[in-house]
C-alpha angles and dihedrals in degrees: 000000000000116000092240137037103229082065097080088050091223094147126044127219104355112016082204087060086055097217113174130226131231108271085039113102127205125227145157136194126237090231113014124192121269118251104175088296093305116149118218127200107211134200149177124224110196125191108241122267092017125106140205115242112217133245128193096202112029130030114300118266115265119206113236117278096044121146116202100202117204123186119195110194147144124228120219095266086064108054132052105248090049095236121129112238132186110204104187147338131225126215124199109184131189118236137170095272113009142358120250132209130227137190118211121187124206120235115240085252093054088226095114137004117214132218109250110179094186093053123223149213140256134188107231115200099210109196108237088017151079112278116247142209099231110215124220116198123246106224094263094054085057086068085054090077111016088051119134127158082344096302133101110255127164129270114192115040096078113153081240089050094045101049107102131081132274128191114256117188088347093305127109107252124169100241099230096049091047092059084041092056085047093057085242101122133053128213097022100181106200122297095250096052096054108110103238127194131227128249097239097213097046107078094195095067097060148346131282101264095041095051088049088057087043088064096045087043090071105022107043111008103075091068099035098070143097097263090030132105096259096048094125093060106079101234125112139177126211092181102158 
């Protein structure tokens, strides 16, 4: 991977602004995983002329050369000197033969973010609550989560995570329909038979027991299960 990542032009005029460029894609998940209340911004970046193939269980099939593109940051509302403040981006990218991961660090004047293999740490002044010591991954902790069979896979982009809307060009488009009007996915069953997950704070997407699963889906069940991580320790969750 490039040293900076500026370097990979994923974002036109100022990176802080993420703007994405034309072949970066946009997306949010209906429950995300929780990272001490900091909000990310994600993104796809495609090579041209590739597509994604769907999947109705796992996470959908990336062509090689994907990058999966994850911003942690804080907006001003959050921190106690009000300023907005993006603390590092992770990149997954699609190989031959595996998918690496990679920690970038933002600079304190948000004009560039830096690759730090060996991770690092920042003290976050959250406004209303205890100060913490936010943790970036070193390459090899990445593994820790995104672990399956021994090699790094995606967690998020599921066809059930990615079913909601996002705003395009201030308009509401569901996310998965939007890459399919593009000619960017294969295989695009119809709309009502996609699996779609709740939103687990949000009582009126799902019941109580489906929006709790929700929540362990993404925050513990990638690791409790037979190819994760945790998979000595007895415990698995089945939580879809």
């Amino acid at each position: 991977g490039f040293l900076k990542l500026s370097e990979y032009d994923f974002f036109k005029g100022n990176m802080a602004e993420l703007n994405p460029s034309g072949n970066v894609f946009p997306y949010d998940l209906n429950t995300p995983l929780f990272s001490d209340y900091a909000k990310k911004k994600r993104f796809i970046s495609l090579p041209e002329g590739t597509k994604i193939d769907y999947n109705d269980t796992e996470s959908l099939n990336f062509p090689i050369g994907t990058a999966l593109i994850k911003n942690f940051y804080y907006d001003g509302s959050q921190l106690t000197d009000g300023k907005s403040r993006i603390i590092e981006t992770r990149l997954l990218i699609k190989k031959p033969d595996k998918w690496i991961a990679l920690p970038y660090i933002w600079n304190d004047d948000q004009t560039e973010a830096i690759l730090e293999i060996t991770g690092g740490e920042q003290q976050v002044a959250l406004l209303g609550k205890q100060a913490i010591k936010y943790q970036i991954p070193n390459m090899g902790q990445c593994k820790g989560c995104h672990e399956r069979d021994g090699k790094i896979e995606p967690i998020g982009p599921t066809a059930r995570q990615l079913n909601r809307n996002n705003t395009y060009d201030g308009k509401e488009v569901n996310q998965l329909m939007r890459l399919d009007e593009l000619g960017l996915i294969n295989n695009m069953p119809n709309h009502e038979v996609i699996p779609k997950l709740p939103i687990w704070d949000q009582s009126e997407t799902g019941s109580l027991d489906s929006r709790a699963r929700a929540y362990l889906e993404i925050n513990c069940a990638h690791c409790h299960r037979i190819e994760g991580p945790a998979k000595n320790s007895g415990l698995y969750l089945i939580a879809s």
